Short mmCIF file of C-alpha atoms in Angstrom, two decimals:
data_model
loop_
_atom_site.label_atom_id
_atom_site.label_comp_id
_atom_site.label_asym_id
_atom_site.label_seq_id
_atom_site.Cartn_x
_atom_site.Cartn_y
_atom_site.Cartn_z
CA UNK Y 1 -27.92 -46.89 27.64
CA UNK Y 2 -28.95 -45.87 24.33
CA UNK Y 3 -27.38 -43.13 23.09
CA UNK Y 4 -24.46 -42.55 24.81
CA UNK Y 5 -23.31 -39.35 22.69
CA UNK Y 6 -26.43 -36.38 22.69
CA UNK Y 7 -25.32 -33.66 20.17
CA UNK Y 8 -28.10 -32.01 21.65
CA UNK Y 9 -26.97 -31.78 25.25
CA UNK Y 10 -24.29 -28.92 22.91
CA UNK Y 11 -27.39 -27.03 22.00
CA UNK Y 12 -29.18 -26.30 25.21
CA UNK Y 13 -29.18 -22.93 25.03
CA UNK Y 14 -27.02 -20.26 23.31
CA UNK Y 15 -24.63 -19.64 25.74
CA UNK Y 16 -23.70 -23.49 25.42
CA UNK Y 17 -23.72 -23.08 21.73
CA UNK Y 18 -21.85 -20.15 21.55
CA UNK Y 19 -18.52 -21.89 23.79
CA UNK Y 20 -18.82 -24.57 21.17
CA UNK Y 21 -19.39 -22.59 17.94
CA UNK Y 22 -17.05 -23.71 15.80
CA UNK Y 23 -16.71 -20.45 13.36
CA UNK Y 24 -17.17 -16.85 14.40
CA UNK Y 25 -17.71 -13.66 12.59
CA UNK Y 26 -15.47 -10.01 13.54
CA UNK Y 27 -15.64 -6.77 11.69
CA UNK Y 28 -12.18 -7.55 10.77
CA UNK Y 29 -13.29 -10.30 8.44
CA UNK Y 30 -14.91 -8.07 6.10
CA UNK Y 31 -14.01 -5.89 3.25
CA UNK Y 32 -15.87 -3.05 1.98
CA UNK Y 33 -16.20 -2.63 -1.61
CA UNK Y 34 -17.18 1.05 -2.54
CA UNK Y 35 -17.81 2.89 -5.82
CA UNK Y 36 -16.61 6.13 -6.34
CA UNK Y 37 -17.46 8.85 -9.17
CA UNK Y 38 -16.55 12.56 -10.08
CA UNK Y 39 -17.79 15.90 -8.57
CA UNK Y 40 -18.52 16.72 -4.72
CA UNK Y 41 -21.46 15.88 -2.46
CA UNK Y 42 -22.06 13.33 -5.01
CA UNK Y 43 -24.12 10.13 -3.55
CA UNK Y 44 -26.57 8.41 -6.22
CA UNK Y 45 -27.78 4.77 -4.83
CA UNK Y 46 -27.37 2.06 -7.49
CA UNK Y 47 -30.91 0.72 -8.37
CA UNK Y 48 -29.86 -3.25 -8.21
CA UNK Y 49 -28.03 -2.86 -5.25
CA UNK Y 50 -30.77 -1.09 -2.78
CA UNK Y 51 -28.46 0.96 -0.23
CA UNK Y 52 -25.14 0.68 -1.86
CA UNK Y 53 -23.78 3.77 -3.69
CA UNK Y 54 -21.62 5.82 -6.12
CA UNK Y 55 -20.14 8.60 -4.17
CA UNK Y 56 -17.71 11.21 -4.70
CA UNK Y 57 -14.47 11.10 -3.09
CA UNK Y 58 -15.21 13.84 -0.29
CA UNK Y 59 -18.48 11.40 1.06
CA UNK Y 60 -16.75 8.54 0.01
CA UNK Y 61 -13.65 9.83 2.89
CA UNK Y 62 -16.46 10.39 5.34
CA UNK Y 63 -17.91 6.64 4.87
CA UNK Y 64 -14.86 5.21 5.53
CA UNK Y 65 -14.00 6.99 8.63
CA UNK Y 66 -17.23 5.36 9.88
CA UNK Y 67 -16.65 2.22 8.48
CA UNK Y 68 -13.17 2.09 10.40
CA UNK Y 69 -14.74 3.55 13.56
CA UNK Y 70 -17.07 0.03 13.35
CA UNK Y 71 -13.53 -1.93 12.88
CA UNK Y 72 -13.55 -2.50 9.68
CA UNK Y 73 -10.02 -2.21 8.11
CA UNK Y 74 -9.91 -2.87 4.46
CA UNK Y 75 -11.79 -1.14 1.58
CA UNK Y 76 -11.94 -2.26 -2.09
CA UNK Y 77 -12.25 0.74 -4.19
CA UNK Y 78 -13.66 0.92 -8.17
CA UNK Y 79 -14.29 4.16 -10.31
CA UNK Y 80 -16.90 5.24 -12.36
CA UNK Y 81 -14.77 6.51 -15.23
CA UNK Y 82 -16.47 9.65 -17.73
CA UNK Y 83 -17.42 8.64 -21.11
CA UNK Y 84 -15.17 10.87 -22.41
CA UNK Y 85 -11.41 8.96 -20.72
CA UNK Y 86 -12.71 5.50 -22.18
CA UNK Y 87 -10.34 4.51 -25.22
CA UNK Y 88 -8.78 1.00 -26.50
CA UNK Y 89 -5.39 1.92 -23.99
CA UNK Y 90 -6.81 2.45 -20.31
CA UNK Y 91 -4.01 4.79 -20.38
CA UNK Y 92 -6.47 6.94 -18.02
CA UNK Y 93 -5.72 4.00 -15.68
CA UNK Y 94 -2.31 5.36 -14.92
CA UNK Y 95 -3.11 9.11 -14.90
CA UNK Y 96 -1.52 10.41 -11.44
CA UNK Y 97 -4.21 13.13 -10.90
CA UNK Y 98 -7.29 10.14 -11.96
CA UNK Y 99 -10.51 9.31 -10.12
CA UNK Y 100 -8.75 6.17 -8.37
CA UNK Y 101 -5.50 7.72 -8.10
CA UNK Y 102 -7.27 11.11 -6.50
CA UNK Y 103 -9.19 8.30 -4.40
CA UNK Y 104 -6.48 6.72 -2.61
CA UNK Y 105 -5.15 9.72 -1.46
CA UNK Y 106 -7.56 11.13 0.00
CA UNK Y 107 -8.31 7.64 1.69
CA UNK Y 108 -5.25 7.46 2.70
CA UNK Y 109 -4.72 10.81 4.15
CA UNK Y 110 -7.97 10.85 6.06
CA UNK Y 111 -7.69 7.20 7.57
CA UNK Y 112 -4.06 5.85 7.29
CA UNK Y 113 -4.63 2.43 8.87
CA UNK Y 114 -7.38 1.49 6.82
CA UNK Y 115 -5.99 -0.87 4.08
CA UNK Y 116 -6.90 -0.18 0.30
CA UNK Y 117 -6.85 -2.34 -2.38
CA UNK Y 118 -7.69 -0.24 -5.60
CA UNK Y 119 -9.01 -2.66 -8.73
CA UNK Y 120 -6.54 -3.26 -11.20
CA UNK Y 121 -8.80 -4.09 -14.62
CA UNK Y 122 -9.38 -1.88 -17.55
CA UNK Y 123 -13.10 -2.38 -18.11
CA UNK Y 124 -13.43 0.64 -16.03
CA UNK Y 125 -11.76 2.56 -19.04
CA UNK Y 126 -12.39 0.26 -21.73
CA UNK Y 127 -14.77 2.15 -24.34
CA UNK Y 128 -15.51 -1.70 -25.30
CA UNK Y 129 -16.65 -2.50 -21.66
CA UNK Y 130 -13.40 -5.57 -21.61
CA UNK Y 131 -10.72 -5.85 -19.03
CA UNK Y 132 -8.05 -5.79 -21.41
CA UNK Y 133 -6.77 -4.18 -24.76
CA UNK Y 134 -9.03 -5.38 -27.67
CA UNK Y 135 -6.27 -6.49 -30.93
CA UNK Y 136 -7.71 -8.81 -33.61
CA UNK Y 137 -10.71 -9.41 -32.33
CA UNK Y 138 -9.71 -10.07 -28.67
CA UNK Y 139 -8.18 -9.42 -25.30
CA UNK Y 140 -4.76 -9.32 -25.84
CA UNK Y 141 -3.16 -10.45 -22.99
CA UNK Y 142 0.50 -9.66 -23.06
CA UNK Y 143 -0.15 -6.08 -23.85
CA UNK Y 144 -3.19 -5.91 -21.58
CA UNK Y 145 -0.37 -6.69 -18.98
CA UNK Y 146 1.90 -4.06 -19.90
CA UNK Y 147 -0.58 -1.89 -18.76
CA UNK Y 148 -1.46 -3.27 -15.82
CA UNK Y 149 1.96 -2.57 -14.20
CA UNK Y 150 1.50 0.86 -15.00
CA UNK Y 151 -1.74 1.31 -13.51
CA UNK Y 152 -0.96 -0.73 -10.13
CA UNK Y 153 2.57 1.19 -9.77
CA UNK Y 154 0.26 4.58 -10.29
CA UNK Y 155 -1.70 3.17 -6.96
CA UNK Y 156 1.13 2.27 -5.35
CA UNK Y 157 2.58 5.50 -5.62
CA UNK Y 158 -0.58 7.41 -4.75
CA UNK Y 159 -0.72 5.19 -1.07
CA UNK Y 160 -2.51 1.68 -2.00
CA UNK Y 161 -1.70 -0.85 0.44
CA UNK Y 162 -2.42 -3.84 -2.10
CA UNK Y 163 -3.09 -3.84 -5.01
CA UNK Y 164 -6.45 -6.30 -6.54
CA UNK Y 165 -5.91 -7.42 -10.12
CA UNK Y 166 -9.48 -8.96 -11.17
CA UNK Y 167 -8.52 -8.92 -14.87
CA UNK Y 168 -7.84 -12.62 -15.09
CA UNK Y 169 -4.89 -11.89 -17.35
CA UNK Y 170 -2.64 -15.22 -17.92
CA UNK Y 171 0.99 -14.03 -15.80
CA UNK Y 172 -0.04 -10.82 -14.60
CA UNK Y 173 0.96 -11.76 -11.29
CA UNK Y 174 4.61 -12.39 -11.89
CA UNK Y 175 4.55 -9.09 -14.07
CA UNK Y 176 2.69 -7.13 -11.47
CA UNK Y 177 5.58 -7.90 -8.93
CA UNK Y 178 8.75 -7.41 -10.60
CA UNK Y 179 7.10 -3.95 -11.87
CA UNK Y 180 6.13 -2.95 -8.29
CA UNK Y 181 9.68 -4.12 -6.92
CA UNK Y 182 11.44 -2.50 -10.04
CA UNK Y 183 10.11 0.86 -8.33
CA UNK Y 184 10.58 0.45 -4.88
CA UNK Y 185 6.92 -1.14 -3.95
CA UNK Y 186 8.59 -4.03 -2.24
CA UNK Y 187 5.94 -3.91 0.76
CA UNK Y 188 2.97 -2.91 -1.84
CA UNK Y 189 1.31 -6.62 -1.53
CA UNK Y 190 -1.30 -7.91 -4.33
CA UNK Y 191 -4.32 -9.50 -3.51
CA UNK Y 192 -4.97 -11.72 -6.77
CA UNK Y 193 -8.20 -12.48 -8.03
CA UNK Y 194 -7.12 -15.96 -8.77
CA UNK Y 195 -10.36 -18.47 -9.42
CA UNK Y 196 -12.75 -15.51 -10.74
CA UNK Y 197 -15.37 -17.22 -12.75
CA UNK Y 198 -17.40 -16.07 -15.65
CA UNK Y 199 -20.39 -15.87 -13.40
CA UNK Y 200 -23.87 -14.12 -14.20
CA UNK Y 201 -23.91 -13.00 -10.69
CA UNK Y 202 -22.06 -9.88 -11.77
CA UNK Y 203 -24.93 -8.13 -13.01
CA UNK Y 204 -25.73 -5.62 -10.63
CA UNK Y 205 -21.65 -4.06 -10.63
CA UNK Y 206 -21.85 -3.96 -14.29
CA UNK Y 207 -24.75 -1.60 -13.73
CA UNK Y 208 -23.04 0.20 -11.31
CA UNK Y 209 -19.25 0.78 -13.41
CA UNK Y 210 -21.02 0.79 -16.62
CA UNK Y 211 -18.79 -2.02 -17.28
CA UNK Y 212 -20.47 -4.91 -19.03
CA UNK Y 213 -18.99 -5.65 -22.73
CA UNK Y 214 -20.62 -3.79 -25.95
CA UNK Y 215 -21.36 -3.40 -29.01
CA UNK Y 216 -18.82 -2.27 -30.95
CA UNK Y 217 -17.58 -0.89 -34.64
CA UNK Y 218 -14.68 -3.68 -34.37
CA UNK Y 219 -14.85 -6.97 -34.17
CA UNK Y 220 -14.80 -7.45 -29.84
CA UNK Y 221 -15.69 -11.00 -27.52
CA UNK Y 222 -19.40 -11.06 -26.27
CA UNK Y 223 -19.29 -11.91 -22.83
CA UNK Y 224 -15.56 -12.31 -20.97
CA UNK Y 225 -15.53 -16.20 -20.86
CA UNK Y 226 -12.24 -16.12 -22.87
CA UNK Y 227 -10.39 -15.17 -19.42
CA UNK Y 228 -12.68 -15.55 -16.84
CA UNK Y 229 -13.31 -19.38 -15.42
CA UNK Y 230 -15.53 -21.96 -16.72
CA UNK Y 231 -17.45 -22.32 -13.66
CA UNK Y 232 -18.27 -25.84 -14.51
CA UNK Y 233 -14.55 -26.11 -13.35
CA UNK Y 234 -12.73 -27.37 -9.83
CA UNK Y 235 -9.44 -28.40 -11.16
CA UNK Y 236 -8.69 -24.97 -12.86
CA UNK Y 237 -9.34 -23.09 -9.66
CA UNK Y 238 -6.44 -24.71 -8.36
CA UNK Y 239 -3.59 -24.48 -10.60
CA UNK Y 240 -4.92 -20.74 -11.66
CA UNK Y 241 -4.56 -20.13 -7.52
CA UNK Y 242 -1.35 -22.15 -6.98
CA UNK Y 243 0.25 -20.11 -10.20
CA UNK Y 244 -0.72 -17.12 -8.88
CA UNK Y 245 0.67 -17.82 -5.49
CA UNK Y 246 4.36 -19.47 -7.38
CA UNK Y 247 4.42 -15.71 -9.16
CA UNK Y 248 3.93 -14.06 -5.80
CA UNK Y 249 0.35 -13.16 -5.11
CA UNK Y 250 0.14 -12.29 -0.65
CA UNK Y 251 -3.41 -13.32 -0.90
CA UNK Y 252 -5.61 -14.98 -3.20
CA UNK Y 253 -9.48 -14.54 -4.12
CA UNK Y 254 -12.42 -17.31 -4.89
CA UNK Y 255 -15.24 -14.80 -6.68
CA UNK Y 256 -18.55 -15.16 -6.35
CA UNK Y 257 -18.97 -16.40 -3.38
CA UNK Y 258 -21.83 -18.70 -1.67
CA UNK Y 259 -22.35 -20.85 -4.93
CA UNK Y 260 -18.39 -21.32 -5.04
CA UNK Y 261 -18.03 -22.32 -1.53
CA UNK Y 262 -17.00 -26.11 -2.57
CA UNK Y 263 -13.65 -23.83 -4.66
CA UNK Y 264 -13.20 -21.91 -0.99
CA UNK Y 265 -12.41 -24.90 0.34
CA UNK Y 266 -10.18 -26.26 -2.19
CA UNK Y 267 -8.50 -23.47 -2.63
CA UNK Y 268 -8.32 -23.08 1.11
CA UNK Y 269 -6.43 -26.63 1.81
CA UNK Y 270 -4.27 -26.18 -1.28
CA UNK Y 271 -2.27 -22.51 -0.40
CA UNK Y 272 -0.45 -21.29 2.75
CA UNK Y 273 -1.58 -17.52 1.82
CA UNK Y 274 -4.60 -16.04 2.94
CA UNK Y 275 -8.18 -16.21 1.12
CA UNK Y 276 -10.35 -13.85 0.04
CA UNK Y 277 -13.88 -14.68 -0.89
CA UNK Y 278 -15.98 -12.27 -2.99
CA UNK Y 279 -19.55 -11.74 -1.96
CA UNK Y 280 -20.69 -10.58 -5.26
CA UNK Y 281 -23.20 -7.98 -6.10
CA UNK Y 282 -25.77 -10.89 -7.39
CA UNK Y 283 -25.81 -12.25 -4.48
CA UNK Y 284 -26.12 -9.44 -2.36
CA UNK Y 285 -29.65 -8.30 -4.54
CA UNK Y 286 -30.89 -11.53 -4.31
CA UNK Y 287 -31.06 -10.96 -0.67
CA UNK Y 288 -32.33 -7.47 -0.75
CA UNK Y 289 -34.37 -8.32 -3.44
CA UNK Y 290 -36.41 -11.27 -1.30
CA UNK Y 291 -36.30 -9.42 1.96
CA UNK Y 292 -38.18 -6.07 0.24
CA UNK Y 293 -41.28 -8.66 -0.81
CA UNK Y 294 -40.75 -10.40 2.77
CA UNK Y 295 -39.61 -13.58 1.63
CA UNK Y 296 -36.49 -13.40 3.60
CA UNK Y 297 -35.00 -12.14 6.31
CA UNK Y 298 -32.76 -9.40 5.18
CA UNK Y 299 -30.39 -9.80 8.60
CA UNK Y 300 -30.51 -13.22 9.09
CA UNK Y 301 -29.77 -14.40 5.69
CA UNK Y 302 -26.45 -12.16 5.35
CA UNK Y 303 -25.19 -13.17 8.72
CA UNK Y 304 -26.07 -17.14 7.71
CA UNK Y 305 -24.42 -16.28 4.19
CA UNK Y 306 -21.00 -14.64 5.83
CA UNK Y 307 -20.42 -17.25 8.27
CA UNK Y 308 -21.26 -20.19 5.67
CA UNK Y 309 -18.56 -18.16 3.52
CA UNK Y 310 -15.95 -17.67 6.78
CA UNK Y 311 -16.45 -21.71 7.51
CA UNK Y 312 -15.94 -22.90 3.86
CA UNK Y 313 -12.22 -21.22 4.74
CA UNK Y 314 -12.28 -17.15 3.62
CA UNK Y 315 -10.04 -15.18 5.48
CA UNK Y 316 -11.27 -11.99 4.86
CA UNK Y 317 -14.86 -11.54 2.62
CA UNK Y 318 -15.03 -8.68 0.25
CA UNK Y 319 -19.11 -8.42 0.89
CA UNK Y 320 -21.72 -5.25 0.38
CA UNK Y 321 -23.19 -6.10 3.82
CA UNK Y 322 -19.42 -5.30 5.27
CA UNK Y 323 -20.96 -2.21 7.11
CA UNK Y 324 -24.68 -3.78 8.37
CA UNK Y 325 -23.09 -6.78 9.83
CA UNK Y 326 -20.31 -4.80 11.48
CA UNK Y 327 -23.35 -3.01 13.16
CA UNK Y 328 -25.13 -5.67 14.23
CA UNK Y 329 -21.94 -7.80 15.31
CA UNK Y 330 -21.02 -4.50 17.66
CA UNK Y 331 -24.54 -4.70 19.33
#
């Protein structure tokens, strides 16, 4: 008689396990997150992040029209800003005829069902490598907010269908919507990094946007932990998420991803809006990193990773390997 119940007798084979399988994986889950830079024919692959790359926006167009054709649908776009547009202001943030701004459009114009969420931060710009205005010796948020709401109404009017603030920037939410709706952006939605920790993982991006904080002539904060999470926290991650959802965030973000997976799932069974989880450029050259010396397996790792991340409770991932697991899940 003994045992009654087998959990085995679900695991005969894989066609058994698959009408079981609790949690699947689609091309639609996944976001894209590109890098774009000035000039044309431009593609230069970012050393810590073997296969990713900085293109211009002509190849950038041409990578997302094959990205869409493997049913991808949403893209999250940063810019490699010149040297030479970086001040204290980030009022190159809100230039019509910028990078990003230039970006969307042609997005847009080439694939117009493909959903783009631009990045609204101003490390990009920042000649102090911060996502806000530097007064006194820090970020200063109120006016860092200010000009936030110009540079997401600047993507809204160029043709972004959300827009992503990851500057961690106390109210920006709330701010972000009434200055979208003051303009007419009623259906422009914002996707709200919302539990974005202060997380070493973010190495390789730095290297990519040229982005990390510096040294300065001023006094300026070290590192970002001032606005980004403690990630010793759990509690925070939820009233940061449920504030940003009260001010009227459409979806909300968990960032990184796989060692956060306990905060996807809080954050999960606390909102009624959809989740986002970031699989962060760390954790995407660990991967590569291990499968070049043959420790790993490049493919089966990032498939185990994505559908670890899609069970914890992400409804759509924001992950590097958006385009080789849409290939492999379309064979």
């Amino acid at each position: 008689m003994f045992p009654l119940q087998r959990g085995r007798r679900l695991r005969v084979n894989e066609s058994i396990r698959s009408l079981v399988r609790e949690t699947t994986l689609s091309p639609t889950d996944f976001m894209f997150p590109m890098f774009i830079a000035e000039g044309e024919n431009y593609k230069v692959e970012i050393p810590s992040m073997p296969g990713i790359f900085r293109r211009s926006i002509d190849l950038t167009v041409e990578e997302v029209k094959e990205i869409f054709a493997l049913g991808i649908r949403a893209v999250n776009i940063y810019v490699k800003v010149d040297e030479s547009l970086k001040d204290n202001t980030g009022k190159e943030a809100w230039n019509p005829n910028g990078l990003m701004q230039n970006a969307i459009k042609a997005i847009k114009a080439a694939c117009p069902e493909m959903v783009v969420m631009p990045d609204v931060a101003l490390d990009p710009y920042s000649i102090y490598g911060h996502d806000g205005i530097i007064e006194n010796g820090d970020v200063a948020n109120d006016a860092t907010n200010d000009a936030l709401v110009k540079m997401a109404v600047s993507h809204a009017q160029a043709g972004a269908d959300f827009v992503a603030p990851s500057d961690m920037m106390d109210g920006r939410i709330l701010r972000l919507r009434q200055g979208l709706d003051a303009v007419g952006f009623h259906n422009v939605g914002i996707m709200s990094y919302s539990a974005k920790y202060a997380s070493a993982f973010y190495g390789p991006f730095r290297d990519a946007l040229d982005s990390a904080p510096r040294e300065a002539d001023v006094v300026v904060p070290k590192d970002k932990k001032t606005y980004q999470m403690d990630y010793a926290n759990r509690i925070e991650a939820i009233r940061e998420t449920l504030m940003d959802v009260e001010e009227g965030a459409d979806m909300v973000m968990v960032k990184p991803g796989i060692a956060y997976l306990d905060i996807v799932r809080e954050v999960k069974n606390a909102v009624n809006v959809p989740v986002t989880v970031f699989h962060v450029s760390g954790e995407y050259a660990m991967i590569k990193a291990a499968a070049e010396r043959g420790w790993l397996n490049n493919d089966k790792i990032m498939m185990e990773q994505l559908m670890c991340i899609k069970r914890a409770g992400a409804s759509l991932i924001s992950t590097y390997f958006a385009k080789e697991a849409a290939i492999i899940l379309n064979k």
